[in-house]
Coordinates of C-alpha atoms in Angstrom, one line a residue:
Chain M
X265 CA 112.7 143.1 72.2
X266 CA 114.7 145.6 70.2
X267 CA 114.3 149.3 70.9
X268 CA 112.9 150.1 67.4
X269 CA 110.1 147.6 68.0
X270 CA 109.2 149.2 71.3
X271 CA 109.3 152.6 69.6
X272 CA 107.0 151.5 66.9
X273 CA 104.6 150.0 69.5
X274 CA 104.6 153.2 71.5
X275 CA 103.9 155.1 68.3
X276 CA 101.0 152.8 67.5
X277 CA 99.6 153.4 71.0
X278 CA 99.9 157.1 70.5
X279 CA 98.2 157.2 67.1
X280 CA 95.4 154.8 68.2
X281 CA 94.5 156.2 71.6
X282 CA 95.6 159.8 71.5
X283 CA 92.1 161.2 72.4
X284 CA 91.9 158.8 75.4
X285 CA 95.3 159.9 76.6
X286 CA 94.4 163.5 76.4
X287 CA 91.1 163.1 78.1
X288 CA 92.6 161.2 81.1
X289 CA 95.4 163.7 81.3
X290 CA 92.9 166.5 81.2
X291 CA 90.9 164.8 84.0
X292 CA 94.1 165.0 86.0
X293 CA 95.5 168.4 85.0
X294 CA 92.3 170.3 84.7
X295 CA 92.9 172.1 81.5
X296 CA 93.4 171.0 77.9
X297 CA 96.7 172.6 77.1
X298 CA 98.4 171.1 80.1
X299 CA 96.9 167.8 79.2
X300 CA 98.2 167.9 75.7
X301 CA 101.7 168.9 77.0
X302 CA 101.6 166.1 79.5
X303 CA 100.7 163.6 76.8
X304 CA 103.5 164.7 74.6
X305 CA 106.1 164.7 77.4
X306 CA 104.7 161.4 78.7
X307 CA 105.3 159.7 75.4
X308 CA 108.7 161.4 75.1
X309 CA 109.5 159.9 78.5
X310 CA 108.3 156.5 77.3
X311 CA 110.6 156.7 74.3
X312 CA 113.5 158.0 76.3
X313 CA 113.2 155.2 78.9
X314 CA 112.2 152.4 76.5
X315 CA 115.2 150.4 77.5
X316 CA 114.1 150.4 81.1
X317 CA 110.7 148.8 80.3
X318 CA 112.4 145.6 79.1
X319 CA 109.2 143.7 78.7
X320 CA 108.1 143.9 82.3
X321 CA 104.3 144.0 82.3
X322 CA 102.0 145.4 79.6
X323 CA 103.6 148.1 77.5
X324 CA 100.3 150.0 77.3
X325 CA 100.1 150.2 81.1
X326 CA 103.7 151.4 81.3
X327 CA 103.0 154.1 78.8
X328 CA 99.9 155.2 80.7
X329 CA 102.0 155.4 83.8
X330 CA 104.4 157.8 82.0
X331 CA 101.6 160.0 80.8
X332 CA 99.8 159.9 84.2
X333 CA 103.0 160.9 86.0
X334 CA 103.5 163.8 83.6
X335 CA 99.9 164.9 84.1
X336 CA 100.2 164.7 87.9
X337 CA 103.4 166.9 87.7
X338 CA 101.6 169.4 85.4
X339 CA 98.5 169.6 87.5
X340 CA 98.1 173.2 88.6
X341 CA 94.6 173.3 90.1
X342 CA 92.4 170.7 91.7
X343 CA 90.5 168.6 89.3
X344 CA 87.2 169.3 91.1
X345 CA 87.0 172.6 89.2
X346 CA 86.2 170.4 86.2
X347 CA 82.7 169.8 87.6
X348 CA 79.8 171.8 86.5
X349 CA 78.4 172.5 83.1
X350 CA 74.9 172.6 81.8
X351 CA 72.3 170.0 82.8
X352 CA 72.1 167.1 80.4
X353 CA 69.5 167.2 77.7
X354 CA 67.5 164.3 79.2
X355 CA 66.9 166.3 82.4
X356 CA 66.2 163.8 85.2
X357 CA 68.5 163.3 88.1
X358 CA 71.1 165.5 86.5
X359 CA 74.3 164.3 84.9
X360 CA 76.0 167.4 86.2
X361 CA 75.3 166.2 89.7
X362 CA 76.9 162.9 88.9
X363 CA 79.8 164.8 87.3
X364 CA 80.2 166.6 90.6
X365 CA 80.3 163.3 92.4
X366 CA 82.8 162.0 90.0
X367 CA 85.0 165.0 90.5
X368 CA 84.7 164.6 94.2
X369 CA 85.9 161.0 94.2
X370 CA 89.3 160.2 95.8
X371 CA 92.1 160.6 93.2
X372 CA 92.8 156.9 92.8
X373 CA 89.1 156.0 92.4
X374 CA 88.7 158.9 89.9
X375 CA 91.7 157.8 87.9
X376 CA 90.6 154.2 87.8
X377 CA 87.2 155.3 86.5
X378 CA 88.8 157.4 83.8
X379 CA 91.2 154.8 82.8
X380 CA 88.5 152.2 82.7
X381 CA 85.9 154.1 80.8
X382 CA 87.9 156.7 78.8
X383 CA 90.9 154.6 78.0
X384 CA 89.1 151.3 78.0
X385 CA 92.0 149.6 79.8
X386 CA 91.9 146.1 81.3
X387 CA 92.4 145.8 85.0
X388 CA 96.0 144.6 84.5
X389 CA 96.8 147.6 82.4
X390 CA 95.2 150.0 84.8
X391 CA 97.3 148.4 87.6
X392 CA 100.5 148.9 85.5
X393 CA 99.5 152.5 84.8
X394 CA 99.0 153.4 88.4
X395 CA 101.6 151.1 89.9
X396 CA 99.0 149.0 91.9
X397 CA 98.0 145.4 92.0
X398 CA 95.1 144.2 89.8
X399 CA 93.1 143.2 92.8
X400 CA 93.5 146.7 94.1
X401 CA 92.2 148.1 90.8
X402 CA 89.1 145.9 91.1
X403 CA 88.4 147.0 94.6
X404 CA 89.0 150.6 93.8
X405 CA 86.7 150.5 90.9
X406 CA 84.1 148.8 93.0
X407 CA 84.3 151.4 95.6
X408 CA 84.0 154.1 92.9
X409 CA 80.9 152.4 91.5
X410 CA 79.4 152.2 95.0
X411 CA 80.0 155.9 95.7
X412 CA 78.5 157.0 92.4
X413 CA 75.5 154.6 92.7
X414 CA 74.8 155.8 96.2
X415 CA 74.8 159.4 95.0
X416 CA 72.6 158.4 92.1
X417 CA 70.1 156.6 94.3
X418 CA 70.1 159.4 96.8
X419 CA 69.2 161.8 94.0
X420 CA 66.2 159.6 93.1
X421 CA 65.1 158.9 96.6
Chain H
X867 CA 67.8 149.9 90.6
X868 CA 70.3 147.6 89.0
X869 CA 73.9 148.7 88.4
X870 CA 73.4 148.9 84.7
X871 CA 70.7 151.4 84.9
X872 CA 72.9 154.2 85.8
X873 CA 75.9 153.3 83.6
X874 CA 74.8 155.4 80.6
X875 CA 74.6 158.3 83.0
X876 CA 78.1 157.7 84.1
X877 CA 79.4 157.7 80.6
X878 CA 77.5 161.0 80.0
X879 CA 78.9 162.5 83.1
X880 CA 82.4 161.6 82.1
X881 CA 81.8 163.1 78.7
X882 CA 80.5 166.2 80.4
X883 CA 83.5 166.5 82.6
X884 CA 86.1 166.0 79.8
X885 CA 84.7 166.6 76.4
X886 CA 85.8 164.1 73.7
X887 CA 89.1 164.9 71.9
X888 CA 89.7 164.7 68.2
X889 CA 92.9 163.4 66.7
X890 CA 93.9 166.7 65.1
X891 CA 96.3 167.6 67.9
X892 CA 98.2 164.4 67.7
X893 CA 101.8 165.1 66.6
X894 CA 104.1 162.2 66.8
X895 CA 107.0 164.1 65.3
X896 CA 106.7 166.6 68.2
X897 CA 107.1 163.7 70.6
X898 CA 110.2 162.4 68.8
X899 CA 111.6 165.9 68.7
X900 CA 111.3 166.1 72.5
X901 CA 113.3 163.0 72.8
X902 CA 116.3 163.8 70.6
X903 CA 117.6 166.9 72.4
X904 CA 117.5 165.1 75.6
X905 CA 119.4 162.2 74.0
X906 CA 122.0 164.6 72.8
X907 CA 122.3 166.1 76.3
X908 CA 122.7 162.6 77.7
X909 CA 125.4 161.9 75.3
X910 CA 127.1 165.1 76.3
X911 CA 126.7 164.2 79.9
X912 CA 128.4 160.8 79.2
X913 CA 131.2 162.6 77.6
X914 CA 131.5 164.9 80.5
X915 CA 131.5 161.9 82.8
X916 CA 134.3 160.3 80.8
X917 CA 136.3 163.5 80.9
X918 CA 135.8 163.8 84.6
X919 CA 137.0 160.2 85.1
X920 CA 140.1 160.9 82.9
X921 CA 140.9 164.0 84.9
X922 CA 140.4 162.2 88.2
X923 CA 142.8 159.4 87.0
X924 CA 145.3 162.0 85.9
X925 CA 145.0 163.8 89.3
X926 CA 145.5 160.5 91.1
X927 CA 148.6 159.7 89.0
X928 CA 149.9 163.2 89.7
X929 CA 149.3 162.7 93.4
X930 CA 151.1 159.4 93.3
X931 CA 154.1 160.9 91.5
X932 CA 154.1 163.8 93.9
X933 CA 153.9 161.5 96.9
X934 CA 156.7 159.3 95.6
X935 CA 158.8 162.3 94.9
X936 CA 158.2 163.6 98.4
X937 CA 159.1 160.3 100.0
X938 CA 162.2 160.1 97.8
X939 CA 163.3 163.6 98.7
X940 CA 162.4 163.3 102.4
X941 CA 164.0 159.9 102.7
X942 CA 161.5 157.7 104.6
X943 CA 162.5 155.0 107.0
X944 CA 163.9 152.2 105.0
X945 CA 165.8 154.2 102.4
X946 CA 169.5 153.5 102.5
X947 CA 171.5 156.6 102.3
X948 CA 175.1 156.2 101.5
X949 CA 177.4 158.7 103.1
X950 CA 178.0 161.2 100.4
X951 CA 180.6 163.8 100.9
X952 CA 178.6 166.7 99.6
X953 CA 175.4 165.9 101.6
X954 CA 174.6 165.2 105.2
X955 CA 171.8 162.9 106.3
X956 CA 169.6 164.4 109.0
X957 CA 167.1 162.7 111.2
X958 CA 163.8 164.5 111.3
X959 CA 161.4 164.5 114.2
X960 CA 159.9 161.1 113.3
X961 CA 163.3 159.5 113.0
X962 CA 163.3 159.7 109.2
X963 CA 166.5 160.6 107.5
X964 CA 166.7 163.2 104.8
X965 CA 169.6 164.7 103.0
X966 CA 170.9 168.2 103.6
X967 CA 173.3 169.3 100.8
X968 CA 176.5 170.9 101.8
X969 CA 178.3 173.2 99.5
X970 CA 181.7 171.9 98.5
X971 CA 184.2 173.3 96.0
X972 CA 185.0 169.8 94.9
X973 CA 183.1 166.9 96.3
X974 CA 186.1 164.7 96.8
X975 CA 187.6 167.3 99.1
X976 CA 184.7 167.4 101.5
X977 CA 185.0 163.9 102.8
X978 CA 187.2 164.4 105.9
X979 CA 184.4 165.5 108.1
X980 CA 185.2 165.5 111.7
X981 CA 182.0 167.0 113.1
X982 CA 178.6 168.3 112.2
X983 CA 175.8 170.0 114.0
X984 CA 172.5 171.5 112.9
X985 CA 171.6 174.8 114.5
X986 CA 168.6 174.7 116.9
X987 CA 166.5 176.5 114.3
X988 CA 167.5 174.0 111.7
X989 CA 168.7 176.8 109.3
X990 CA 172.4 176.5 109.6
X991 CA 174.6 173.4 109.2
X992 CA 178.0 173.6 110.8
X993 CA 180.6 171.1 109.7
X994 CA 184.2 170.7 110.8
X995 CA 186.8 169.3 108.5
X996 CA 190.3 168.2 109.3
X997 CA 193.4 168.3 107.3
X998 CA 194.2 164.7 106.4
X999 CA 197.2 163.7 104.4
X1000 CA 198.0 166.1 101.7
X1001 CA 196.8 169.6 102.1
X1002 CA 193.8 169.1 100.0
X1003 CA 191.1 169.4 102.6
X1004 CA 190.1 172.6 104.2
X1005 CA 190.7 172.5 107.9
X1006 CA 188.3 174.6 109.9
X1007 CA 184.6 175.3 110.3
X1008 CA 182.3 175.3 107.4
X1009 CA 178.8 176.9 107.7
X1010 CA 176.0 176.5 105.3
X1011 CA 172.7 178.5 105.3
X1012 CA 170.4 175.7 104.3
X1013 CA 167.8 178.0 102.9
X1014 CA 169.9 180.3 100.7
X1015 CA 172.7 177.8 100.1
X1016 CA 175.2 180.5 101.1
X1017 CA 178.2 179.0 102.8
X1018 CA 181.2 180.5 104.6
X1019 CA 184.3 179.2 106.4
X1020 CA 186.3 180.0 109.5
X1021 CA 189.1 180.8 108.8
X1022 CA 188.3 182.5 105.6
X1023 CA 190.1 180.8 102.7
X1024 CA 190.1 180.7 98.9
X1025 CA 191.2 177.7 96.9
X1026 CA 192.9 177.2 93.6
X1027 CA 193.3 174.2 91.4
X1028 CA 196.8 173.1 90.9
X1029 CA 197.4 171.8 87.3
X1030 CA 198.1 169.3 86.0
X1031 CA 197.0 167.2 89.0
X1032 CA 194.0 169.4 89.5
X1033 CA 194.2 169.2 93.2
X1034 CA 193.1 172.1 95.3
X1035 CA 195.4 174.3 97.3
X1036 CA 193.8 176.4 100.0
X1037 CA 195.1 179.9 100.5
X1038 CA 194.2 181.3 103.9
X1039 CA 193.1 184.8 103.7
X1040 CA 193.1 185.4 107.5
X1041 CA 194.8 183.9 110.5
X1042 CA 194.3 180.2 110.4
X1043 CA 194.8 180.1 114.2
X1044 CA 191.7 182.1 114.8
X1045 CA 189.9 178.9 115.8
X1046 CA 192.4 178.2 118.5
X1047 CA 193.6 175.2 116.7
X1048 CA 194.0 173.8 113.2
X1049 CA 191.5 170.9 113.5
X1050 CA 188.2 171.5 115.3
X1051 CA 186.2 168.4 116.0
X1052 CA 182.9 167.6 117.7
X1053 CA 180.6 170.5 117.3
X1054 CA 177.7 171.5 119.5
X1055 CA 175.4 174.5 119.0
X1056 CA 174.5 176.6 122.0
X1057 CA 170.7 176.4 122.8
X1058 CA 170.1 179.8 121.3
X1059 CA 172.2 179.1 118.2
X1060 CA 174.4 182.1 118.8
X1061 CA 177.6 180.1 119.4
X1062 CA 179.3 176.9 118.4
X1063 CA 181.3 174.8 120.8
X1064 CA 184.0 172.4 119.7
X1065 CA 187.2 170.8 120.8
X1066 CA 190.5 170.6 119.1
X1067 CA 192.2 167.5 117.7
X1068 CA 195.7 167.0 118.9
X1069 CA 195.3 169.4 121.9
X1070 CA 198.3 171.1 123.4
X1071 CA 198.4 172.5 126.9
X1072 CA 197.6 175.9 125.5
X1073 CA 194.4 174.9 123.8
X1074 CA 193.2 172.2 126.1
X1075 CA 189.5 172.7 126.8
X1076 CA 186.3 173.6 125.1
X1077 CA 186.3 176.4 122.5
X1078 CA 183.3 178.5 121.6
X1079 CA 182.9 180.9 118.6
X1080 CA 180.1 182.7 117.0
X1081 CA 179.2 181.7 113.4
X1082 CA 180.6 185.0 112.2
X1083 CA 184.0 184.2 113.5
X1084 CA 183.9 186.5 116.5
X1085 CA 183.8 185.8 120.2
X1086 CA 186.4 183.1 120.4
X1087 CA 186.4 181.8 124.0
X1088 CA 188.1 178.9 125.7
X1089 CA 186.7 177.0 128.7
X1090 CA 189.7 175.4 130.2
X1091 CA 189.4 171.9 131.6
X1092 CA 191.6 170.1 134.0
X1093 CA 190.8 166.9 132.2
X1094 CA 193.2 166.3 129.4
X1095 CA 192.1 165.8 125.8
X1096 CA 188.6 167.1 126.2
X1097 CA 186.3 166.2 123.3
X1098 CA 182.6 165.9 122.4
X1099 CA 181.2 168.9 124.3
X1100 CA 177.5 169.3 124.7
X1101 CA 175.8 172.5 125.9
X1102 CA 173.4 172.5 128.8
X1103 CA 170.0 173.9 127.9
X1104 CA 170.6 177.0 130.0
X1105 CA 173.9 177.6 128.1
X1106 CA 175.8 177.8 131.4
X1107 CA 177.5 174.4 131.5
X1108 CA 179.0 171.8 129.3
X1109 CA 179.0 168.0 129.4
X1110 CA 182.1 166.6 127.7
X1111 CA 184.3 163.6 127.5
X1112 CA 188.0 163.4 128.2
X1113 CA 190.6 160.8 127.6
X1114 CA 191.3 158.5 124.7
X1115 CA 188.7 158.7 122.0
X1116 CA 187.3 155.2 121.5
X1117 CA 189.3 153.9 124.5
X1118 CA 189.4 154.8 128.1
X1119 CA 187.6 158.1 128.7
X1120 CA 185.3 159.7 131.2
X1121 CA 182.4 162.0 131.0
X1122 CA 182.4 165.3 132.9
X1123 CA 180.3 168.4 133.4
X1124 CA 181.8 171.8 133.9
X1125 CA 180.6 175.4 134.1
X1126 CA 181.3 177.6 131.1
X1127 CA 183.8 179.6 133.1
X1128 CA 185.8 176.5 133.9
X1129 CA 184.7 175.9 137.4
X1130 CA 182.9 173.0 139.1
X1131 CA 184.3 170.3 136.9
X1132 CA 182.8 167.0 137.9
X1133 CA 183.3 163.5 136.6
X1134 CA 180.1 161.5 135.9
X1135 CA 181.4 158.1 134.9
X1136 CA 183.4 156.1 132.4
X1137 CA 182.3 156.8 128.9
X1138 CA 182.2 159.2 126.0
X1139 CA 180.0 161.3 123.7
X1140 CA 177.6 162.9 126.2
X1141 CA 174.5 164.7 125.1
X1142 CA 172.5 167.0 127.4
X1143 CA 168.7 166.5 127.2
X1144 CA 166.6 169.5 126.2
X1145 CA 165.0 169.7 129.6
X1146 CA 168.4 169.7 131.3
X1147 CA 167.5 166.9 133.7
X1148 CA 169.4 164.0 132.0
X1149 CA 172.7 163.5 130.3
X1150 CA 173.1 160.5 128.0
X1151 CA 176.5 159.1 127.2
X1152 CA 178.1 156.0 125.7
X1153 CA 179.3 153.7 128.5
X1154 CA 182.6 152.6 127.1
X1155 CA 184.3 151.4 130.2
X1156 CA 183.6 147.8 130.0
X1157 CA 187.1 146.4 130.0
X1158 CA 188.1 144.0 127.2
X1159 CA 184.5 143.5 126.0
X1160 CA 185.2 146.1 123.3
X1161 CA 182.8 148.2 121.3
X1162 CA 180.2 145.4 121.0
X1163 CA 179.4 145.9 124.7
X1164 CA 178.9 149.6 124.6
X1165 CA 175.5 150.8 125.7
X1166 CA 173.8 154.1 126.3
X1167 CA 173.7 155.3 129.9
X1168 CA 171.4 158.0 131.3
X1169 CA 172.5 160.0 134.3
X1170 CA 171.4 163.2 136.0
X1171 CA 173.9 166.2 135.8
X1172 CA 175.1 165.3 139.3
X1173 CA 176.0 161.8 138.3
X1174 CA 173.1 159.7 139.6
X1175 CA 171.8 156.9 137.4
X1176 CA 168.5 157.5 135.8
X1177 CA 168.1 154.0 134.4
X1178 CA 168.7 151.2 136.8
X1179 CA 172.0 149.5 136.1
X1180 CA 172.8 146.2 137.7
X1181 CA 176.3 146.0 136.3
X1182 CA 178.9 148.5 135.2
X1183 CA 178.3 147.9 131.6
X1184 CA 174.5 147.8 131.7
X1185 CA 172.6 150.5 129.9
X1186 CA 169.9 151.1 127.3
X1187 CA 170.0 151.0 123.5
X1188 CA 171.5 148.4 121.2
X1189 CA 174.8 146.7 121.9
X1190 CA 177.6 148.4 120.1
X1191 CA 176.1 151.8 120.6
X1192 CA 178.7 154.4 119.6
X1193 CA 177.0 157.8 119.8
X1194 CA 173.6 159.0 120.6
X1195 CA 171.6 162.2 120.6
X1196 CA 168.3 163.5 122.0
X1197 CA 165.5 164.5 119.7
X1198 CA 164.7 168.3 119.9
X1199 CA 161.7 167.7 122.2
X1200 CA 163.6 165.2 124.4
X1201 CA 161.1 162.4 123.8
X1202 CA 163.4 160.1 121.8
X1203 CA 167.0 159.2 121.4
X1204 CA 168.7 158.3 118.2
X1205 CA 171.6 155.9 118.5
X1206 CA 174.2 155.1 115.9
X1207 CA 176.1 151.8 116.0
X1208 CA 178.8 150.7 113.6
X1209 CA 176.5 150.5 110.7
X1210 CA 173.0 151.2 111.8
X1211 CA 170.7 153.8 113.3
X1212 CA 168.2 153.1 116.0
X1213 CA 165.6 155.3 117.6
X1214 CA 164.2 154.7 121.1
X1215 CA 162.1 156.4 123.7
X1216 CA 163.7 158.6 126.3
X1217 CA 163.7 155.8 128.8
X1218 CA 165.3 153.4 126.5
X1219 CA 162.2 151.4 125.7
X1220 CA 160.7 151.0 122.2
X1221 CA 163.9 150.4 120.4
X1222 CA 163.3 150.7 116.7
X1223 CA 166.0 149.9 114.1
X1224 CA 166.1 152.1 111.1
X1225 CA 167.2 150.5 107.9
X1226 CA 169.6 153.1 106.6
X1227 CA 173.3 152.8 107.2
X1228 CA 175.1 155.0 109.7
X1229 CA 176.9 158.2 108.7
X1230 CA 180.4 156.9 109.3
X1231 CA 180.2 153.1 108.9
X1232 CA 182.8 152.7 111.6
X1233 CA 185.5 154.9 110.1
X1234 CA 184.5 157.7 112.5
X1235 CA 186.6 156.4 115.3
X1236 CA 189.6 156.1 113.1
X1237 CA 189.5 159.8 112.3
X1238 CA 188.2 160.8 115.7
X1239 CA 185.1 162.2 114.2
X1240 CA 181.9 160.5 115.3
X1241 CA 178.9 162.7 114.6
X1242 CA 175.9 162.8 116.9
X1243 CA 172.8 161.7 115.0
X1244 CA 171.4 164.9 113.6
X1245 CA 167.7 165.6 114.3
X1246 CA 165.7 167.9 112.1
X1247 CA 164.3 170.6 114.5
X1248 CA 160.6 170.3 114.9
X1249 CA 158.4 173.1 113.5
X1250 CA 156.8 175.2 116.1
X1251 CA 153.5 173.9 117.3
X1252 CA 154.2 170.3 116.5
X1253 CA 154.5 168.0 119.5
X1254 CA 154.9 164.3 119.4

């Protein structure tokens, strides 16, 4: 695959999924400006190192890895500070409580959840983004679900 | 509760944690702009790397040329040095030969060298020349300060070219007898370098013995010997005695030791060209007394100053070193011996083991005997602090 083709594919990813990239990056960095900077630098890294990708694995997963790495470097404060906010409009067991649980998840579980539900990535792409096996993605996501459901059930007990 | 019951809550929680983004902040040109400066930097880095490689190659080439030049000048083992009249080959501490230039008014008139010796500090080369044939060669002592190139002669002379043959005529400016004779041969520096010992070619009764003189031409002194035709003196390290040979150069001769004041003369054995070791314990000489066997049977013999053999000798002609050894000398530290044969140099350990043949030709290529001017192999004095 020629470099211009890779560049155009990366550009397409940027234009199509920019909000998702920013949200995931923000979930890592903790603030919006850092997340925006991480996305821009992550994509710049992807363009700069396009020759290294050489068709190994899904391109989208590789670009996600670039952005996630940049976001991790830019992280200045723990992501748990994201938690909080007003109770949801439907009252009930409290989405803010679930948000607190989300923020308290181990980093890998939290990242997998974000990549799965924000970025809408397939397991294979999540694995490429985080540098882990697809089976590990499945297990991690299952563990995250279990933790969150347990918290939800305890809240309704 | 089934798993799907709480999924909407999860999505809501995610939205609460990180609010949805709009696309207004997307700026692809900004991304591309971040790439280009880095690419230019990488290009610059590649150029720098190329420049560094070129510089490294040039430095390597320069180092190679410098090394080759150094080896060429120093004269490593294996370089054949012809005997050139205006330069003297000198063995350094490793047995390598390098040239020492000697000032000559005309190169062709410096050829009749009858003796040469390097001062203990390596700074002054003394050369004796003899008058041979027409009066075109300066007879006397010729000193050269190897650092400054300044040279002077005893006796002091000037020379002039005689047209139309353009030969040189020497005009003596002081008493040409101030050396005690007209043709000094076989030079040996005193251990301190303050005096030079020599013998005279064609000795008469009145000048029979070992002469010493300071490099400035003063202090002429004769150590008389009972042995006739003394030649090849060698100072003892304490400067109080000489080893020397007496008899027919290249024929029947004996080796003696004698005090500087002429007392306690003692014969050590049949041979010639003695050289006293730097530690004073051993004298080497060329064992020449092997009857009709001739020069090819000559070997180097090691004895103590009182005449006892250092190396075990089963026969009268046994010894160390190569067959055909003509003249030998100790290295400045006394650990090695350089030996000259008719056309080769050898270096060996002080006990005669480890004989190593050097590839360069000898100084004299056999003509030394004809002119009575064999020269002990010249060792370059070791710099202080260097020990083999």
